[in-house]
Short mmCIF file of C-alpha atoms in Angstrom, two decimals:
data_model
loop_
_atom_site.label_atom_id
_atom_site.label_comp_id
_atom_site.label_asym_id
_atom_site.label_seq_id
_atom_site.Cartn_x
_atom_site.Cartn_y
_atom_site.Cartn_z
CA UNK A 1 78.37 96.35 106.42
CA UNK A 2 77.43 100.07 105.94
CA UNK A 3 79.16 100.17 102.36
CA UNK A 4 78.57 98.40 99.37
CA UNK A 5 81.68 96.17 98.14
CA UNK A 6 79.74 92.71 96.63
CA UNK A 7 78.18 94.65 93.43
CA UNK A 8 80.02 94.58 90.63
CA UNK A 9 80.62 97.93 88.72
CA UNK A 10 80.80 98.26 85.01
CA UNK A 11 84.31 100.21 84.11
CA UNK A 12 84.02 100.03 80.73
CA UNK A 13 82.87 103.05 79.63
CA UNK A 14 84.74 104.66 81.55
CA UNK A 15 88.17 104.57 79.81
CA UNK A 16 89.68 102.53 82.45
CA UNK A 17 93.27 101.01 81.87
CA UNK A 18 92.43 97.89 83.81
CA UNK A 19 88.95 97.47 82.15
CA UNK A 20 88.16 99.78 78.74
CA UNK A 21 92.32 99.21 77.57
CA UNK A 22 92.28 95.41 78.05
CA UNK A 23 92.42 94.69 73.92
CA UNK A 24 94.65 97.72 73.52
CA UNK A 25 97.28 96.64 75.56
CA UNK A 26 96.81 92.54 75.75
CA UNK A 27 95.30 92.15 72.65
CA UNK A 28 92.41 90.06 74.23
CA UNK A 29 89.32 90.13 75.67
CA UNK A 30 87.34 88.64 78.12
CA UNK A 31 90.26 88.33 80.74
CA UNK A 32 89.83 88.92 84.53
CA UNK A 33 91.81 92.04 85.09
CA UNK A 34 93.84 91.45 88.38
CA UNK A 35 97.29 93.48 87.61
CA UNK A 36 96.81 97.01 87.87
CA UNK A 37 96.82 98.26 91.78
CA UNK A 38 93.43 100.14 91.86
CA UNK A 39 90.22 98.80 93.41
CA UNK A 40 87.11 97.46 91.42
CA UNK A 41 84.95 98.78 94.35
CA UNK A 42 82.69 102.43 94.42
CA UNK A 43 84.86 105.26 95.94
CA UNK A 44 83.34 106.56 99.51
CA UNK A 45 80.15 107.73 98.86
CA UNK A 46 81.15 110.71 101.13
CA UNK A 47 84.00 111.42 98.57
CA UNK A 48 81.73 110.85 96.05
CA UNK A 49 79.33 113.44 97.52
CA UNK A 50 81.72 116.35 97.72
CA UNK A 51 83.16 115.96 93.91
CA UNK A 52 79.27 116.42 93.12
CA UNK A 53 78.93 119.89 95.19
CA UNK A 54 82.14 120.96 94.08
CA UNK A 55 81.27 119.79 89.89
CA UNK A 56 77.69 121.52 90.42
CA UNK A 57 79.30 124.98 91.04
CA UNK A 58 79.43 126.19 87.06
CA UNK A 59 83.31 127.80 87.40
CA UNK A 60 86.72 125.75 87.54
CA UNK A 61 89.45 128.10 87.80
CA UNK A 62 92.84 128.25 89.34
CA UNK A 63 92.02 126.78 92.80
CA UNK A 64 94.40 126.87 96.35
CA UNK A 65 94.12 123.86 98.67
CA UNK A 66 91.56 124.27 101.02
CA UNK A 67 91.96 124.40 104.99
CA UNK A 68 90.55 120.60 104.71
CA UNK A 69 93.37 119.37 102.54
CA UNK A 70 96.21 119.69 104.91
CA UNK A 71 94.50 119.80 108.33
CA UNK A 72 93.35 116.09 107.06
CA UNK A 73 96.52 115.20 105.89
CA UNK A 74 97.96 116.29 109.50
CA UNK A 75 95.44 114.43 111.72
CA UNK A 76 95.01 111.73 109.62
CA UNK A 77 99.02 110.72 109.83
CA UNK A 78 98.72 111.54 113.89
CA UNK A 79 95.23 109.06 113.89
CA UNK A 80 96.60 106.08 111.90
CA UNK A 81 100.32 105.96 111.99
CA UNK A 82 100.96 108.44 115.32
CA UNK A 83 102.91 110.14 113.45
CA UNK A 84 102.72 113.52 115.59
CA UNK A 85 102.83 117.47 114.97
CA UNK A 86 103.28 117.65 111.25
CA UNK A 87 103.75 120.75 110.41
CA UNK A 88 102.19 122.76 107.44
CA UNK A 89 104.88 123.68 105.94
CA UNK A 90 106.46 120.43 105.36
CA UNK A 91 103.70 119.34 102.98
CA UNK A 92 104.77 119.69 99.13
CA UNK A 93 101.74 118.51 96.46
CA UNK A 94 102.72 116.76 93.20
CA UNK A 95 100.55 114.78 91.00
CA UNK A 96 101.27 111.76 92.10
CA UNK A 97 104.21 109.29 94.03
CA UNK A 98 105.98 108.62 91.07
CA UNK A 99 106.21 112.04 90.25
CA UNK A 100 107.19 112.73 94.14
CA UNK A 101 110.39 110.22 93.81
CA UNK A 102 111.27 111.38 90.62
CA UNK A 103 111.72 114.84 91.24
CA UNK A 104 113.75 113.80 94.82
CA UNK A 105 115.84 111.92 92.15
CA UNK A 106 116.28 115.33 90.52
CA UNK A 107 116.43 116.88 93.47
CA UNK A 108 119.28 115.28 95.59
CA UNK A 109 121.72 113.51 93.34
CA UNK A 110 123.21 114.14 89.83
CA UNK A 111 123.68 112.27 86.19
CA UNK A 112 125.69 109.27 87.12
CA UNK A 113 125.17 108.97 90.37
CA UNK A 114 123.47 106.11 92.45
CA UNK A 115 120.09 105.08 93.98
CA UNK A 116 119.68 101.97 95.92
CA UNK A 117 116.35 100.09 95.32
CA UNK A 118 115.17 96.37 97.29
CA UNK A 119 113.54 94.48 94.41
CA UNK A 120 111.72 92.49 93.34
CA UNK A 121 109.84 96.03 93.53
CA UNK A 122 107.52 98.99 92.17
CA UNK A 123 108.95 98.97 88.65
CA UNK A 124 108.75 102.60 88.00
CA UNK A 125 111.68 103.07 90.79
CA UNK A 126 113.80 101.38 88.87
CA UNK A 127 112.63 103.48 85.41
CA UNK A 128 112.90 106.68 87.02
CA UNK A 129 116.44 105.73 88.20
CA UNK A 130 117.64 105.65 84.31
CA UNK A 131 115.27 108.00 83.19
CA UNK A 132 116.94 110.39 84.90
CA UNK A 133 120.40 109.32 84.40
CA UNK A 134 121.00 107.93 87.64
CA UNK A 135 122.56 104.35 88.55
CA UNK A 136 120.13 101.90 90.31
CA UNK A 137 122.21 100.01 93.31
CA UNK A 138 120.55 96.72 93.59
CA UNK A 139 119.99 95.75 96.86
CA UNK A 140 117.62 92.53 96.85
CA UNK A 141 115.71 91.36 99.09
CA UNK A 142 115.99 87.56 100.91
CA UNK A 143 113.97 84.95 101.81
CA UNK A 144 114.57 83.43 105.20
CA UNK A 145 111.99 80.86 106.12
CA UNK A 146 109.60 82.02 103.73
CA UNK A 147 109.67 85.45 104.45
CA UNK A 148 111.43 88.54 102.80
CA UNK A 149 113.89 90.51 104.67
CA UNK A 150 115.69 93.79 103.91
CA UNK A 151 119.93 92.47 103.27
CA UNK A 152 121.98 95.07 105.17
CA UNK A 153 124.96 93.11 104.89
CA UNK A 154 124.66 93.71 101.32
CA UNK A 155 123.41 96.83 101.69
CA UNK A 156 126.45 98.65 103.05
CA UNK A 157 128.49 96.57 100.70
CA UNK A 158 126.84 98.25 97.36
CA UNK A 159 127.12 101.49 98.85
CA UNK A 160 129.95 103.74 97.50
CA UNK A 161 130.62 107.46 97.36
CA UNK A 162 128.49 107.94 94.35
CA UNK A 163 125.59 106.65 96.34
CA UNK A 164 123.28 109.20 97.31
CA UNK A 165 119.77 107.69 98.00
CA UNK A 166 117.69 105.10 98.91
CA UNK A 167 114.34 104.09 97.68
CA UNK A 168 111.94 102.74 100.00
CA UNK A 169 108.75 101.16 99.52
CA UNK A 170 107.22 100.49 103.09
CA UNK A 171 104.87 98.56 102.82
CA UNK A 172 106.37 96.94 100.44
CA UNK A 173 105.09 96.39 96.40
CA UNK A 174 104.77 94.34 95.16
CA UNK A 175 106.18 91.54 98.03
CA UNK A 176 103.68 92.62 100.98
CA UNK A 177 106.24 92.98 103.89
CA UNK A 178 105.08 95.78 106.61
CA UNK A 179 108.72 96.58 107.62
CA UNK A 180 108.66 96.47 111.22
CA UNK A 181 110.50 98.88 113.94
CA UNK A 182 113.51 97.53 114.47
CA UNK A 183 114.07 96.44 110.40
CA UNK A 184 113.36 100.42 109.61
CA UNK A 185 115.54 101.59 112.67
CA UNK A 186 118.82 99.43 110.93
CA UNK A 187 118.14 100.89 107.42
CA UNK A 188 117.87 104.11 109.18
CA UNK A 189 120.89 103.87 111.14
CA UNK A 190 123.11 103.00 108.14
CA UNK A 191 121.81 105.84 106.01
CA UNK A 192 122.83 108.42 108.81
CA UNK A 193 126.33 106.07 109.09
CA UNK A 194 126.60 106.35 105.09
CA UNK A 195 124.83 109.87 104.78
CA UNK A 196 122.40 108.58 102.20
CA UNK A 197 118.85 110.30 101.90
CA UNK A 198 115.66 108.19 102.46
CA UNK A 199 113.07 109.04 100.25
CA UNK A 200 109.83 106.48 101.07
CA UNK A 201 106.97 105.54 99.39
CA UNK A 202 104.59 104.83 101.82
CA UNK A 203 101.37 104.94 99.31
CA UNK A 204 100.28 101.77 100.63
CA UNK A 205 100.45 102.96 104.24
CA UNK A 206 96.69 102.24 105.13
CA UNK A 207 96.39 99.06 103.80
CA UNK A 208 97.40 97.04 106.52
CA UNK A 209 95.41 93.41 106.47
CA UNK A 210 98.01 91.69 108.48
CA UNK A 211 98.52 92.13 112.39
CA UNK A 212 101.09 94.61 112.28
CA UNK A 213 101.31 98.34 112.11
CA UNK A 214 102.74 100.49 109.77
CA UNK A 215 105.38 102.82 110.73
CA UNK A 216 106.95 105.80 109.13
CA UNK A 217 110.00 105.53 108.54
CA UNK A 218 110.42 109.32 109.85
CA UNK A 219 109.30 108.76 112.70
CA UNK A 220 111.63 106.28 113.85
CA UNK A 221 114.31 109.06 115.32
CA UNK A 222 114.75 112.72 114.93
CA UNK A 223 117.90 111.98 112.87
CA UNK A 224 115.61 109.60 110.33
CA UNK A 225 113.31 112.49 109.96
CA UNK A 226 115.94 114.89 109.03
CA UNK A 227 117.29 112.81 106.00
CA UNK A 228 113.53 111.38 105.11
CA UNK A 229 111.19 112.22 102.47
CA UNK A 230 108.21 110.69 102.94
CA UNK A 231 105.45 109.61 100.19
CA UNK A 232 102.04 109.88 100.80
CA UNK A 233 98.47 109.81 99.01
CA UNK A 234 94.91 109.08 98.66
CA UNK A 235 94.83 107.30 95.83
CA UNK A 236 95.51 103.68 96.79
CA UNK A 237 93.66 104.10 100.07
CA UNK A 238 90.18 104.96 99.13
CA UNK A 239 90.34 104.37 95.06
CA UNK A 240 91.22 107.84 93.88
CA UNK A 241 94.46 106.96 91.64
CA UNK A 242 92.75 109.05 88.69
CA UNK A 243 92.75 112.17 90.53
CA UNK A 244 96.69 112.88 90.68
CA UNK A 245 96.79 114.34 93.62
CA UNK A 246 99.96 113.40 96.33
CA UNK A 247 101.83 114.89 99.10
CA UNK A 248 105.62 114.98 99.56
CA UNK A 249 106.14 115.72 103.23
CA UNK A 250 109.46 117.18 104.11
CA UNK A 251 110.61 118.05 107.78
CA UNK A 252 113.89 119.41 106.76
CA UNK A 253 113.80 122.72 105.58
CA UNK A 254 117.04 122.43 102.81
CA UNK A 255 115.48 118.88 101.62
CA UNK A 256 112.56 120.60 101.45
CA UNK A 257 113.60 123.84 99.77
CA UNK A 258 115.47 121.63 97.27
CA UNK A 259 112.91 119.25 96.42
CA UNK A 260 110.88 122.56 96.14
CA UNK A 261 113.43 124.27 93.70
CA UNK A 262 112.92 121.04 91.21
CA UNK A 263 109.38 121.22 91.32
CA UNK A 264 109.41 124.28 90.08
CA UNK A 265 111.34 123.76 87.27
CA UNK A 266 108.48 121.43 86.08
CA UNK A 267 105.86 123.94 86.82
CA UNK A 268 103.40 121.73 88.13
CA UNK A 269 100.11 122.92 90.14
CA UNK A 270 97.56 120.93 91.78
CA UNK A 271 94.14 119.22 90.70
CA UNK A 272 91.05 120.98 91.58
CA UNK A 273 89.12 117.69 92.22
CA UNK A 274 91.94 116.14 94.08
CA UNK A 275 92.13 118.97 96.49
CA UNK A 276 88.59 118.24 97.40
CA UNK A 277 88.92 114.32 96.87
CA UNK A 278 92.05 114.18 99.71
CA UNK A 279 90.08 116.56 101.74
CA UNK A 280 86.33 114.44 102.12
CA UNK A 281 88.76 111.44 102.28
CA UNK A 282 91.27 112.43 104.90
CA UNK A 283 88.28 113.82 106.99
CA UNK A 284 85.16 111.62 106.14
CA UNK A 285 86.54 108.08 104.58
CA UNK A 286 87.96 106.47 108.05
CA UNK A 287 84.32 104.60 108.19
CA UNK A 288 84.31 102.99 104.57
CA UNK A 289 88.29 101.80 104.74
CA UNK A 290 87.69 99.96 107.39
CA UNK A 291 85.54 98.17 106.21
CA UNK A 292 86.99 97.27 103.19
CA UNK A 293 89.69 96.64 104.95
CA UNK A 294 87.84 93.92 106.51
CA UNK A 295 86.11 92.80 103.05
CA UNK A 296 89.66 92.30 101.68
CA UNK A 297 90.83 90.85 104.41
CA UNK A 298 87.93 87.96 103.55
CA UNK A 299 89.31 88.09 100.07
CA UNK A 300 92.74 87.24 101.11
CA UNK A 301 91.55 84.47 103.48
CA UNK A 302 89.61 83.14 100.62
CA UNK A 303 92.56 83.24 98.07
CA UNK A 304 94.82 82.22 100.28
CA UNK A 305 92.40 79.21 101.19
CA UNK A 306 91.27 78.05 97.59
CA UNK A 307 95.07 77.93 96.26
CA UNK A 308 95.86 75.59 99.42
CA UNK A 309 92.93 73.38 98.59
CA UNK A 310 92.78 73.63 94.97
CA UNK A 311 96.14 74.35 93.78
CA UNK A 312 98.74 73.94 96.63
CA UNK A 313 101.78 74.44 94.08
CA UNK A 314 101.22 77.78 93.76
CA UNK A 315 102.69 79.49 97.12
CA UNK A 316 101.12 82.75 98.27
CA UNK A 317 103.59 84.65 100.35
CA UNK A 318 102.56 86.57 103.77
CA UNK A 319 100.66 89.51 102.56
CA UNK A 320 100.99 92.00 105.72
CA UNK A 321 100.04 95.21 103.52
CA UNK A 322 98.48 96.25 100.35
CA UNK A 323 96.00 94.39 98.21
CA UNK A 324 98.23 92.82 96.03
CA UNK A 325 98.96 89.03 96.64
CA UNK A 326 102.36 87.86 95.72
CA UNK A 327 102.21 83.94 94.54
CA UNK A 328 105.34 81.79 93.40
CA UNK A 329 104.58 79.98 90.34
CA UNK A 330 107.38 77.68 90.29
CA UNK A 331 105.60 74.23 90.25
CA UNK A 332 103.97 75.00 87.32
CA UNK A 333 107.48 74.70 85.43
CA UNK A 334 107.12 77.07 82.90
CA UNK A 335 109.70 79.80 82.12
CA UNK A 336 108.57 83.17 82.46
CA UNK A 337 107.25 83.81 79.02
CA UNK A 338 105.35 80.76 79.02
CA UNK A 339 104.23 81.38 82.42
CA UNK A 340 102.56 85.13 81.49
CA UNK A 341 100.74 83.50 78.31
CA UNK A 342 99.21 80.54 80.23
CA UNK A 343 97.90 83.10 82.40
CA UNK A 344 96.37 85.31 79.82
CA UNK A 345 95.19 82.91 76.79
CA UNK A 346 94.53 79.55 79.39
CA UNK A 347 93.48 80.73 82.41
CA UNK A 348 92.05 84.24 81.46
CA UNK A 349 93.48 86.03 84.38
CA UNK A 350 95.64 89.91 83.15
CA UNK A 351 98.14 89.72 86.12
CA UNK A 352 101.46 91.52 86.39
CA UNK A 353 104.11 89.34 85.98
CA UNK A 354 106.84 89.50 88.12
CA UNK A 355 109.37 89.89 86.37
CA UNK A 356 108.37 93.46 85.75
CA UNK A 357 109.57 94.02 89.30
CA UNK A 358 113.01 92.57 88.45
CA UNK A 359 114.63 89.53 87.95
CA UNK A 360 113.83 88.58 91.26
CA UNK A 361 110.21 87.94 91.09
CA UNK A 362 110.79 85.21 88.34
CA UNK A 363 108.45 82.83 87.71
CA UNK A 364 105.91 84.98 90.33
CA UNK A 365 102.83 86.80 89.52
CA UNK A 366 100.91 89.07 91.51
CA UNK A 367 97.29 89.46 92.54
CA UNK A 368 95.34 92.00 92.88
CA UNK A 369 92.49 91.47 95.63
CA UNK A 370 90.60 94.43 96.14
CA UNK A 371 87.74 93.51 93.81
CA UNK A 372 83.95 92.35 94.87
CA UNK A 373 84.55 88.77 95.94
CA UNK A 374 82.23 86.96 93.17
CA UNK A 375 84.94 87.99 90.60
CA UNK A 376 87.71 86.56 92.09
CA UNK A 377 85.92 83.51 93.15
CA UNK A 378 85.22 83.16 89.09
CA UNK A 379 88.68 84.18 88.30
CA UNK A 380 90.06 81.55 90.38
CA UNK A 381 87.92 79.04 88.94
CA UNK A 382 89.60 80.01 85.93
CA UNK A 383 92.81 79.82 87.05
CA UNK A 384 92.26 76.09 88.33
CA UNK A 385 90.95 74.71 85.72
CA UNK A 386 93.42 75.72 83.84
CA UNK A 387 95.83 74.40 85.95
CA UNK A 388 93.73 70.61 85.75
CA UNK A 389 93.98 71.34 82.20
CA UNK A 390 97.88 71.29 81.94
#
């Protein structure tokens, strides 16, 4: 490999919530920090490079996006996911996804009404539902034959007239699905049938280690990109989540105009380093996320491989995209509570339990893999023996 993913970085002085917070928030130390959904590996040096030329220039004043940012953005989406002739215009900047959904919250329903979310998923959906006075429409997912699938059945049966929008997360946090064609075109057709708005978080849209490809949902029809706000950033792809930088793209010109008029009511302007950080990503990084695509691909294989041999209770469901292994916990027979401590003070792994994703992902935990492969083969030593220890 070109790029460097085996040495492990010290994130401690650096303030880091996964690292430099871990006896803040857990009250411990010591722990192998696997919850958190950022990478333990060095940015792209080429990212890395332009933050340098941009931090040696002495001034940092109110700065515009640069011709990079977008044209980037544009032919990145056309070179990865074919998603062709974005336009511009259609690209709105906020700091970050969960900003993005919360303001299309704002922007397309009112107090009281409801938003339909799949869990067990991305908790801060379900926070930025309430948080904004909004009802969240639970629409689980199901297992069939050890897979999840989207329920439409139940989908059109929870939606009512006070139902205004849907929250996707394709691919899918924290369960690993890569919803395919024909699942998106459904969901798609009963949104236009019920006249519900898609908004989708597609953060996780590059980091595809199954055999599958990721499709927007937008592009699935011209009708699915006129009711579609699509989700989009940098930060999970090459390991720039503390640069708050994210992009909101909007085909249709009222969705877009109202998202728009509730941005502005929050005022908010864009990052100076971000703008460069999405523009040496978008047009330099292809080279180093591929291969760490393929060095967490070898983590998965060898997580997936060392639970089979070592512990083969613990069940690691098909991870098609993102880093972020989800692993039933049931045989260890231990209620949720119980199962989170055991974790933390036994085996001295920090996961993210998954309950926090809804009562759904009981007696789960997730995994985060995209770390240089000599800490998770420790961590999983922890973990079984532990598990012997029981």
């Amino acid at each position: 490999m070109v790029y460097d993913f085996d040495t492990e970085i010290d994130r401690m002085p650096t303030s880091s919530y996964k690292w430099s917070w871990m006896k803040q928030i857990t009250g411990l130390e010591d722990l192998f920090p696997l919850w958190v959904a950022d990478m333990d590996f060095a940015c792209p040096p080429e990212v890395v490079q332009a933050l340098k030329d941009r931090v040696a220039h002495p001034i940092y004043g109110y700065t515009g996006p640069t011709d990079g940012y977008h044209d980037g953005l544009i032919k990145w989406m056309e070179k990865r996911h074919d998603w062709k002739r974005i336009e511009k215009e259609w690209v709105t900047y906020t700091p970050g996804v969960v900003s993005g959904f919360s303001l299309a919250i704002q922007a397309y329903s009112q107090p009281g009404d409801k938003v339909v979310i799949q869990p067990p998923v991305y908790y801060p959906f379900r926070n930025q539902i309430l948080a904004n006075g909004r009802q969240v429409a639970d629409n689980p997912l199901k297992i069939v034959d050890g897979k999840y699938e989207m329920d439409f059945e139940d989908l059109e049966a929870k939606i009512d007239a006070r139902t205004k929008m849907i929250i996707l997360c394709s691919p899918h946090n924290p369960i690993g699905r890569v919803w395919k064609k024909d699942e998106l075109k459904k969901l798609v057709e009963i949104c236009i049938e019920k006249d519900i708005i898609i908004i989708s978080d597609e953060i996780h849209n590059d980091l595809i280690l199954g055999d599958i490809k990721h499709t927007p949902t937008a592009t699935i029809s011209k009708k699915a990109m006129d009711r579609t706000v699509t989700l989009v950033a940098v930060s999970k792809t090459f390991n720039l989540a503390g640069m708050s930088t994210a992009n909101c793209i909007i085909p249709n010109k009222k969705l877009r105009d109202e998202f728009q008029a509730a941005a502005a009511k929050s005022a908010l302007h864009n990052n100076l380093i971000g703008i460069i950080a999405q523009d040496a990503a978008y047009n330099h990084g292809e080279p180093w996320l591929e291969e760490a695509l393929e060095y967490m691909r070898g983590n998965l294989k060898y997580f997936e491989e060392f639970l089979a041999e070592k512990i083969p209770g613990l069940v690691v469901y098909p991870l098609e995209g993102t880093y972020l292994a989800w692993v039933d916990c049931t045989s260890l027979a231990m209620d949720d509570e119980k199962l989170n401590d055991f974790m933390l003070k036994k085996a001295k792994l920090w996961l993210d339990e998954g309950t926090l994703f809804g009562i759904e992902g009981s007696k789960f935990m997730r995994f985060n893999l995209a770390c240089p492969r000599s800490i998770l083969v420790r961590a999983l030593n922890s973990l079984e023996k532990a598990v012997n220890n029981l």
